[in-house]
């Protein structure tokens, strides 16, 4: 089927006397002598206005087709006298592929609540807002790949099915082929307990210590039974890992990646971002441009604690050296104190994971979190402990057995190198880019406790 | 840490008097007056030869560092008098990050079996063969994204956790948060049975019918207990879906994608592919170039059956109209009869899935499989049944309830359009690109029955 995408037709340099567009009717208005039909094909936010003269075969073919119907319209692409669009189509032929009964089609012109639209997730990509969100999702993903490819990182696929809970990053889903109620793991697919990964980091480290620079970009899982606008059971993570790199290199990487994705989306999804600025989060565009205007702030954890202690703000969670920062603290630092993204580093070892590199003070580790306005933590990472003796000691301190980490320790046994990496929650980045405040609305088919439809 | 990647140093335009490279020692040779040390940093297949003069501080720092040790070498990049390399480094400084005890380091210079290396998957990215395989994997993934982005397809993420087994494509893994032995699904995370996806197609269709053109590129799962070189429990699939498209468009898409990825890998991974041509699959390069030389063949299923019936070949599985093609038949068609990739289309409806569009003959469906030499089926897809009545009838014919497909049928109820899509197994594509014959060797950490290490 030969057709031109609406985005290409709207960007045409000159009129064309023979063009075919396909799409779904967004609005139809019948005037004296002709019908205006606006169609959208998902290639961009904008619709193409088509004019179908009464008394023509095209008009007869159009019939009762209304909002939601799928059409092909062929005709002439001509300059539009209306404002807001450069081109319109004077229809010569119309084909209706599928109608949408106005009585039952749920997406009529009126605005719907986000919650209602979550119940019809299979149709919501046909709305302006979700079409825009998913185009931004695609372009942001593209920008991530571009960024790492440009720096010669290899995209690696770490396993989703895992036998280890090394990171202890949260509750895990169990995976099995046994019937419900069956207990004997000997007959299970892997002959041992299997979980869904919470992080590809440990495997990414192994690959970085051969390929040099790698990143993962794949789904990750948490079985936390928390119904908040920020948590989903299934989400996508980006986890770069660099050999021969330290914490300073990692901060540079995180800041550059964030800037690159913002820049890419601002320049490639202008209309889509503007929609969110207009209707979802006034000030979004200014906030994003503002983030690009100056370098991100960097502050040691100890100093961040002083800043929080000295502030007049009343926090629900009190602050002292040694506490884990809560979202309220993170947002205060980024939104009010620094008024820009801030990288906090050198956290107390007690509140961070076992694999983070111990600093010379013996109290803090070479960890960093990047905090951004509206979101809080966007990135969490660290230089990894590359010294075998210290890593083994830390594992024992935490009451675990080094044998359980045999292959991870091998990486320190043979040709160990300073290396560093972080995790970036892709959905949090999308919430930053769109101003959407509920994670369920940046994922096409979100998974949360009790929600597995579609 | 400032360093130059070996690939960039090897491609340098002129000598440099101050350069720092990092990497792992592949070989060391001590001669009278100096040591030759070849290091590799994973950025490319080639090593950089470094010359460390005896009696210098650098030589003292080098110490006993041998195969597997991690080093930084700084010095001058100078034209190499040796053959096979343009540049070498005359070392002024050496830093040893980590040694590798020759007694215990498993990757000594001798060649290892694939099976041995699977047992040390955490180290195998440091070998020539697996470094090359994973660089090709990354570039092939990159080429897939490039291809679809260039055609304005949106990258979409369909859920891994699913409540449906709509496609019936194979055995599924069960996902739960209940303790082993616990039966009551009411207390389970989703309050209903949950599986790992075998295909994102149905959700991709919903998104294509809003965004127009989409593709998935993510992990997919099969719990088939089969220990063959072609099956893994976890693998990556690419599933494009196009609205306003028919079977002919789909064939064009599949052929163009395959060509694009081959071309990209041949031009971006020349040395890596050559390694496979030399040591793994003699004739690989010629086969890949051959595939680009002429259009792929296209043949209706009925004609393919005639070809197989008329051949002199003895097949283990006999051929008549109505049988599903086996790998032996697929390979005969691609390797011997057509001697190039071949797209077989219009299969009998009985051997294909319920959602494939019924042809006017009422016997065949608008399905296509792309068969390639050495692999057999690389792509399987179809135009989708967009007619509500026919789709419902087909679901009932198969003894299932249309209600269970309510949202999938909604896509035909509201603004239905002709649309088409396929699935491409990424690992099969990698086996085609590398000549590797065991799927376990194109996946960094493969998952097969009983294998969940790392």
mmCIF file of C-alpha atoms in Angstrom, chain B residues 108-377:
data_model
loop_
_atom_site.group_PDB
_atom_site.id
_atom_site.type_symbol
_atom_site.label_atom_id
_atom_site.label_comp_id
_atom_site.label_asym_id
_atom_site.label_seq_id
_atom_site.Cartn_x
_atom_site.Cartn_y
_atom_site.Cartn_z
ATOM 1 C CA UNK B 108 46.055 -18.877 28.852
ATOM 2 C CA UNK B 109 47.153 -18.571 25.264
ATOM 3 C CA UNK B 110 46.103 -22.051 24.140
ATOM 4 C CA UNK B 111 42.746 -22.469 22.437
ATOM 5 C CA UNK B 112 39.798 -23.508 24.567
ATOM 6 C CA UNK B 113 36.651 -25.379 23.653
ATOM 7 C CA UNK B 114 33.388 -23.472 23.436
ATOM 8 C CA UNK B 115 32.044 -25.675 26.165
ATOM 9 C CA UNK B 116 34.904 -24.871 28.531
ATOM 10 C CA UNK B 117 34.400 -21.163 27.876
ATOM 11 C CA UNK B 118 30.668 -21.399 28.623
ATOM 12 C CA UNK B 119 31.691 -22.477 32.111
ATOM 13 C CA UNK B 120 33.600 -19.213 32.543
ATOM 14 C CA UNK B 121 31.121 -16.935 30.800
ATOM 15 C CA UNK B 122 32.187 -14.121 33.128
ATOM 16 C CA UNK B 123 35.646 -14.125 31.513
ATOM 17 C CA UNK B 124 34.983 -15.136 27.933
ATOM 18 C CA UNK B 125 34.416 -11.557 26.691
ATOM 19 C CA UNK B 126 38.216 -11.281 27.116
ATOM 20 C CA UNK B 127 38.851 -13.756 24.299
ATOM 21 C CA UNK B 128 39.104 -12.810 20.627
ATOM 22 C CA UNK B 129 36.145 -14.926 19.587
ATOM 23 C CA UNK B 130 33.626 -13.794 22.185
ATOM 24 C CA UNK B 131 34.816 -10.195 22.133
ATOM 25 C CA UNK B 132 34.120 -10.253 18.394
ATOM 26 C CA UNK B 133 30.739 -11.975 18.861
ATOM 27 C CA UNK B 134 29.564 -9.407 21.401
ATOM 28 C CA UNK B 135 30.803 -6.444 19.369
ATOM 29 C CA UNK B 136 28.873 -7.828 16.391
ATOM 30 C CA UNK B 137 25.867 -8.295 18.667
ATOM 31 C CA UNK B 138 26.042 -4.641 19.669
ATOM 32 C CA UNK B 139 26.467 -3.372 16.106
ATOM 33 C CA UNK B 140 23.669 -5.576 14.791
ATOM 34 C CA UNK B 141 21.378 -4.197 17.498
ATOM 35 C CA UNK B 142 22.428 -0.728 16.529
ATOM 36 C CA UNK B 143 21.647 -1.460 12.878
ATOM 37 C CA UNK B 144 18.159 -2.662 13.813
ATOM 38 C CA UNK B 145 17.408 0.588 15.630
ATOM 39 C CA UNK B 146 18.871 2.637 12.773
ATOM 40 C CA UNK B 147 16.768 0.821 10.226
ATOM 41 C CA UNK B 148 13.456 1.311 11.968
ATOM 42 C CA UNK B 149 14.214 4.841 13.065
ATOM 43 C CA UNK B 150 15.011 5.730 9.446
ATOM 44 C CA UNK B 151 11.551 4.493 8.476
ATOM 45 C CA UNK B 152 9.858 6.364 11.317
ATOM 46 C CA UNK B 153 8.943 3.330 13.378
ATOM 47 C CA UNK B 154 8.566 4.056 17.097
ATOM 48 C CA UNK B 155 10.462 1.742 19.461
ATOM 49 C CA UNK B 156 7.867 0.476 21.929
ATOM 50 C CA UNK B 157 8.237 -1.578 25.078
ATOM 51 C CA UNK B 158 5.611 -4.271 25.411
ATOM 52 C CA UNK B 159 5.287 -5.998 28.784
ATOM 53 C CA UNK B 160 7.379 -9.006 29.792
ATOM 54 C CA UNK B 161 4.881 -9.891 32.522
ATOM 55 C CA UNK B 162 1.661 -11.049 30.946
ATOM 56 C CA UNK B 163 -1.668 -12.508 31.973
ATOM 57 C CA UNK B 164 -2.431 -14.003 28.594
ATOM 58 C CA UNK B 165 -1.127 -16.872 26.536
ATOM 59 C CA UNK B 166 -2.795 -15.578 23.416
ATOM 60 C CA UNK B 167 -0.299 -16.651 20.864
ATOM 61 C CA UNK B 168 0.119 -20.106 22.283
ATOM 62 C CA UNK B 169 3.627 -19.941 20.867
ATOM 63 C CA UNK B 170 5.104 -22.287 23.416
ATOM 64 C CA UNK B 171 5.495 -23.297 27.025
ATOM 65 C CA UNK B 172 5.559 -20.382 29.401
ATOM 66 C CA UNK B 173 7.377 -19.590 32.628
ATOM 67 C CA UNK B 174 5.140 -18.801 35.573
ATOM 68 C CA UNK B 175 5.891 -15.702 37.677
ATOM 69 C CA UNK B 176 4.802 -15.385 41.292
ATOM 70 C CA UNK B 177 5.555 -13.797 44.626
ATOM 71 C CA UNK B 178 4.039 -16.700 46.556
ATOM 72 C CA UNK B 179 6.380 -18.961 48.504
ATOM 73 C CA UNK B 180 7.122 -22.331 46.876
ATOM 74 C CA UNK B 181 4.284 -24.713 47.673
ATOM 75 C CA UNK B 182 1.783 -21.894 48.215
ATOM 76 C CA UNK B 183 -1.287 -22.302 46.031
ATOM 77 C CA UNK B 184 -3.701 -19.484 46.708
ATOM 78 C CA UNK B 185 -3.337 -17.057 43.780
ATOM 79 C CA UNK B 186 -5.518 -14.518 45.599
ATOM 80 C CA UNK B 187 -2.488 -13.503 47.598
ATOM 81 C CA UNK B 188 -0.249 -13.353 44.563
ATOM 82 C CA UNK B 189 1.190 -10.070 43.309
ATOM 83 C CA UNK B 190 -1.272 -9.662 40.456
ATOM 84 C CA UNK B 191 -4.111 -11.672 42.047
ATOM 85 C CA UNK B 192 -4.091 -13.848 38.946
ATOM 86 C CA UNK B 193 -1.742 -16.156 37.080
ATOM 87 C CA UNK B 194 1.186 -14.349 35.498
ATOM 88 C CA UNK B 195 3.606 -15.592 32.830
ATOM 89 C CA UNK B 196 6.672 -14.389 30.987
ATOM 90 C CA UNK B 197 5.822 -13.192 27.505
ATOM 91 C CA UNK B 198 6.412 -15.359 24.436
ATOM 92 C CA UNK B 199 5.682 -12.449 22.080
ATOM 93 C CA UNK B 200 4.830 -8.770 22.287
ATOM 94 C CA UNK B 201 2.792 -8.944 19.099
ATOM 95 C CA UNK B 202 -0.711 -8.405 20.421
ATOM 96 C CA UNK B 203 0.330 -5.341 22.399
ATOM 97 C CA UNK B 204 2.419 -4.116 19.462
ATOM 98 C CA UNK B 205 -0.688 -4.309 17.284
ATOM 99 C CA UNK B 206 -2.549 -2.066 19.741
ATOM 100 C CA UNK B 207 0.279 0.476 19.595
ATOM 101 C CA UNK B 208 0.626 0.303 15.802
ATOM 102 C CA UNK B 209 -3.070 1.113 15.518
ATOM 103 C CA UNK B 210 -2.325 4.494 17.098
ATOM 104 C CA UNK B 211 1.315 5.268 16.356
ATOM 105 C CA UNK B 212 1.188 3.776 12.861
ATOM 106 C CA UNK B 213 4.522 1.971 12.781
ATOM 107 C CA UNK B 214 6.158 0.426 15.818
ATOM 108 C CA UNK B 215 8.697 -2.222 16.699
ATOM 109 C CA UNK B 216 9.640 -4.054 19.842
ATOM 110 C CA UNK B 217 13.185 -5.157 20.615
ATOM 111 C CA UNK B 218 13.307 -6.962 23.916
ATOM 112 C CA UNK B 219 13.677 -10.261 25.736
ATOM 113 C CA UNK B 220 11.258 -13.117 25.171
ATOM 114 C CA UNK B 221 10.934 -16.457 26.915
ATOM 115 C CA UNK B 222 10.180 -20.110 26.194
ATOM 116 C CA UNK B 223 10.102 -22.772 28.895
ATOM 117 C CA UNK B 224 10.622 -25.603 26.422
ATOM 118 C CA UNK B 225 12.717 -28.298 27.961
ATOM 119 C CA UNK B 226 14.777 -28.887 24.835
ATOM 120 C CA UNK B 227 18.529 -29.028 24.912
ATOM 121 C CA UNK B 228 19.430 -28.151 21.332
ATOM 122 C CA UNK B 229 21.993 -25.767 19.854
ATOM 123 C CA UNK B 230 19.104 -23.620 18.560
ATOM 124 C CA UNK B 231 16.972 -23.118 21.684
ATOM 125 C CA UNK B 232 17.422 -20.845 24.668
ATOM 126 C CA UNK B 233 14.926 -20.095 27.428
ATOM 127 C CA UNK B 234 15.634 -16.368 27.137
ATOM 128 C CA UNK B 235 16.343 -14.625 23.859
ATOM 129 C CA UNK B 236 15.744 -11.268 22.178
ATOM 130 C CA UNK B 237 13.074 -10.679 19.582
ATOM 131 C CA UNK B 238 12.393 -7.876 17.150
ATOM 132 C CA UNK B 239 8.720 -7.458 16.301
ATOM 133 C CA UNK B 240 7.713 -4.684 13.903
ATOM 134 C CA UNK B 241 4.034 -3.962 13.336
ATOM 135 C CA UNK B 242 2.689 -1.646 10.611
ATOM 136 C CA UNK B 243 -0.761 -0.156 10.217
ATOM 137 C CA UNK B 244 -2.084 0.331 6.679
ATOM 138 C CA UNK B 245 0.147 -2.439 5.365
ATOM 139 C CA UNK B 246 -0.322 -5.785 3.678
ATOM 140 C CA UNK B 247 1.711 -8.944 3.172
ATOM 141 C CA UNK B 248 3.688 -7.486 0.270
ATOM 142 C CA UNK B 249 4.756 -4.530 2.410
ATOM 143 C CA UNK B 250 5.774 -6.968 5.120
ATOM 144 C CA UNK B 251 7.972 -9.020 2.774
ATOM 145 C CA UNK B 252 9.682 -5.843 1.639
ATOM 146 C CA UNK B 253 10.250 -4.823 5.255
ATOM 147 C CA UNK B 254 11.749 -8.165 6.246
ATOM 148 C CA UNK B 255 14.077 -8.306 3.265
ATOM 149 C CA UNK B 256 15.206 -4.695 3.670
ATOM 150 C CA UNK B 257 15.857 -5.128 7.387
ATOM 151 C CA UNK B 258 17.920 -8.257 6.840
ATOM 152 C CA UNK B 259 19.984 -6.607 4.110
ATOM 153 C CA UNK B 260 20.492 -3.487 6.174
ATOM 154 C CA UNK B 261 21.836 -5.385 9.182
ATOM 155 C CA UNK B 262 24.163 -7.520 7.056
ATOM 156 C CA UNK B 263 25.509 -4.444 5.265
ATOM 157 C CA UNK B 264 26.008 -2.566 8.505
ATOM 158 C CA UNK B 265 27.868 -5.403 10.188
ATOM 159 C CA UNK B 266 30.037 -6.074 7.127
ATOM 160 C CA UNK B 267 31.091 -2.446 6.991
ATOM 161 C CA UNK B 268 31.375 -1.746 10.741
ATOM 162 C CA UNK B 269 32.771 -5.061 12.032
ATOM 163 C CA UNK B 270 35.097 -6.055 9.223
ATOM 164 C CA UNK B 271 37.864 -7.517 11.364
ATOM 165 C CA UNK B 272 35.433 -9.299 13.673
ATOM 166 C CA UNK B 273 33.535 -10.938 10.817
ATOM 167 C CA UNK B 274 36.830 -11.923 9.209
ATOM 168 C CA UNK B 275 37.796 -13.724 12.402
ATOM 169 C CA UNK B 276 34.681 -15.875 12.110
ATOM 170 C CA UNK B 277 35.322 -16.439 8.421
ATOM 171 C CA UNK B 278 38.861 -17.604 9.215
ATOM 172 C CA UNK B 279 38.333 -19.705 12.312
ATOM 173 C CA UNK B 280 34.672 -20.608 12.754
ATOM 174 C CA UNK B 281 32.865 -20.794 9.432
ATOM 175 C CA UNK B 282 34.976 -20.734 6.266
ATOM 176 C CA UNK B 283 32.865 -19.168 3.547
ATOM 177 C CA UNK B 284 30.920 -16.904 5.901
ATOM 178 C CA UNK B 285 31.998 -13.689 4.195
ATOM 179 C CA UNK B 286 31.215 -15.009 0.738
ATOM 180 C CA UNK B 287 27.791 -16.206 1.938
ATOM 181 C CA UNK B 288 26.921 -12.817 3.434
ATOM 182 C CA UNK B 289 28.085 -10.903 0.375
ATOM 183 C CA UNK B 290 26.182 -13.365 -1.794
ATOM 184 C CA UNK B 291 22.970 -12.626 0.061
ATOM 185 C CA UNK B 292 23.301 -8.946 -0.825
ATOM 186 C CA UNK B 293 23.948 -9.570 -4.505
ATOM 187 C CA UNK B 294 20.419 -10.368 -5.666
ATOM 188 C CA UNK B 295 16.844 -10.023 -4.435
ATOM 189 C CA UNK B 296 15.571 -12.710 -2.092
ATOM 190 C CA UNK B 297 13.335 -15.340 -3.702
ATOM 191 C CA UNK B 298 9.588 -15.378 -3.016
ATOM 192 C CA UNK B 299 7.446 -18.448 -3.435
ATOM 193 C CA UNK B 300 3.949 -19.477 -2.327
ATOM 194 C CA UNK B 301 3.841 -22.333 0.160
ATOM 195 C CA UNK B 302 2.033 -24.578 -2.364
ATOM 196 C CA UNK B 303 4.855 -24.129 -4.851
ATOM 197 C CA UNK B 304 7.477 -24.672 -2.157
ATOM 198 C CA UNK B 305 5.803 -28.016 -1.407
ATOM 199 C CA UNK B 306 6.014 -28.978 -5.103
ATOM 200 C CA UNK B 307 9.694 -28.086 -5.148
ATOM 201 C CA UNK B 308 10.323 -30.262 -2.113
ATOM 202 C CA UNK B 309 8.239 -33.132 -3.505
ATOM 203 C CA UNK B 310 10.088 -32.988 -6.817
ATOM 204 C CA UNK B 311 13.544 -32.913 -5.246
ATOM 205 C CA UNK B 312 15.761 -35.967 -5.050
ATOM 206 C CA UNK B 313 16.544 -35.224 -1.438
ATOM 207 C CA UNK B 314 15.614 -37.773 1.216
ATOM 208 C CA UNK B 315 13.922 -35.910 4.056
ATOM 209 C CA UNK B 316 13.454 -37.302 7.539
ATOM 210 C CA UNK B 317 9.996 -35.698 7.574
ATOM 211 C CA UNK B 318 7.911 -36.466 4.473
ATOM 212 C CA UNK B 319 6.377 -33.531 2.598
ATOM 213 C CA UNK B 320 2.780 -33.031 1.478
ATOM 214 C CA UNK B 321 0.551 -29.992 1.222
ATOM 215 C CA UNK B 322 -0.524 -29.108 4.755
ATOM 216 C CA UNK B 323 2.619 -30.042 6.665
ATOM 217 C CA UNK B 324 4.596 -27.518 8.607
ATOM 218 C CA UNK B 325 8.051 -27.077 7.091
ATOM 219 C CA UNK B 326 10.889 -28.555 9.117
ATOM 220 C CA UNK B 327 14.361 -27.048 9.333
ATOM 221 C CA UNK B 328 15.640 -29.630 6.801
ATOM 222 C CA UNK B 329 13.029 -28.435 4.280
ATOM 223 C CA UNK B 330 13.712 -24.780 4.975
ATOM 224 C CA UNK B 331 17.420 -25.241 4.538
ATOM 225 C CA UNK B 332 16.995 -27.246 1.342
ATOM 226 C CA UNK B 333 14.923 -24.438 -0.173
ATOM 227 C CA UNK B 334 17.333 -21.675 0.832
ATOM 228 C CA UNK B 335 20.658 -23.478 0.439
ATOM 229 C CA UNK B 336 20.137 -25.867 -2.449
ATOM 230 C CA UNK B 337 17.130 -24.906 -4.504
ATOM 231 C CA UNK B 338 17.171 -21.101 -4.448
ATOM 232 C CA UNK B 339 20.710 -20.697 -3.102
ATOM 233 C CA UNK B 340 19.689 -17.502 -1.391
ATOM 234 C CA UNK B 341 17.151 -16.355 1.213
ATOM 235 C CA UNK B 342 13.589 -17.212 0.247
ATOM 236 C CA UNK B 343 10.280 -15.905 1.512
ATOM 237 C CA UNK B 344 7.548 -18.560 1.589
ATOM 238 C CA UNK B 345 4.013 -17.177 1.841
ATOM 239 C CA UNK B 346 0.318 -18.128 1.889
ATOM 240 C CA UNK B 347 0.482 -21.053 4.281
ATOM 241 C CA UNK B 348 -2.482 -23.376 5.018
ATOM 242 C CA UNK B 349 -4.504 -21.836 7.839
ATOM 243 C CA UNK B 350 -4.413 -25.025 9.915
ATOM 244 C CA UNK B 351 -0.694 -24.753 10.625
ATOM 245 C CA UNK B 352 -0.709 -21.049 11.434
ATOM 246 C CA UNK B 353 -1.939 -18.865 14.301
ATOM 247 C CA UNK B 354 -5.542 -17.684 14.700
ATOM 248 C CA UNK B 355 -4.786 -14.001 14.091
ATOM 249 C CA UNK B 356 -3.426 -14.414 10.566
ATOM 250 C CA UNK B 357 -5.554 -12.979 7.782
ATOM 251 C CA UNK B 358 -7.616 -15.493 5.837
ATOM 252 C CA UNK B 359 -7.052 -15.342 2.085
ATOM 253 C CA UNK B 360 -9.929 -15.354 -0.393
ATOM 254 C CA UNK B 361 -9.364 -19.053 -1.090
ATOM 255 C CA UNK B 362 -10.571 -19.728 2.485
ATOM 256 C CA UNK B 363 -7.750 -22.241 2.843
ATOM 257 C CA UNK B 364 -4.585 -20.239 3.225
ATOM 258 C CA UNK B 365 -3.601 -17.267 5.341
ATOM 259 C CA UNK B 366 -1.486 -14.226 4.443
ATOM 260 C CA UNK B 367 1.521 -15.506 6.372
ATOM 261 C CA UNK B 368 5.177 -15.371 5.380
ATOM 262 C CA UNK B 369 8.354 -16.989 6.659
ATOM 263 C CA UNK B 370 11.796 -15.879 5.583
ATOM 264 C CA UNK B 371 14.198 -18.810 5.296
ATOM 265 C CA UNK B 372 17.944 -18.277 5.135
ATOM 266 C CA UNK B 373 20.906 -20.568 4.479
ATOM 267 C CA UNK B 374 22.346 -22.360 7.527
ATOM 268 C CA UNK B 375 19.582 -21.164 9.844
ATOM 269 C CA UNK B 376 16.214 -22.003 8.316
ATOM 270 C CA UNK B 377 13.448 -19.704 9.543
#
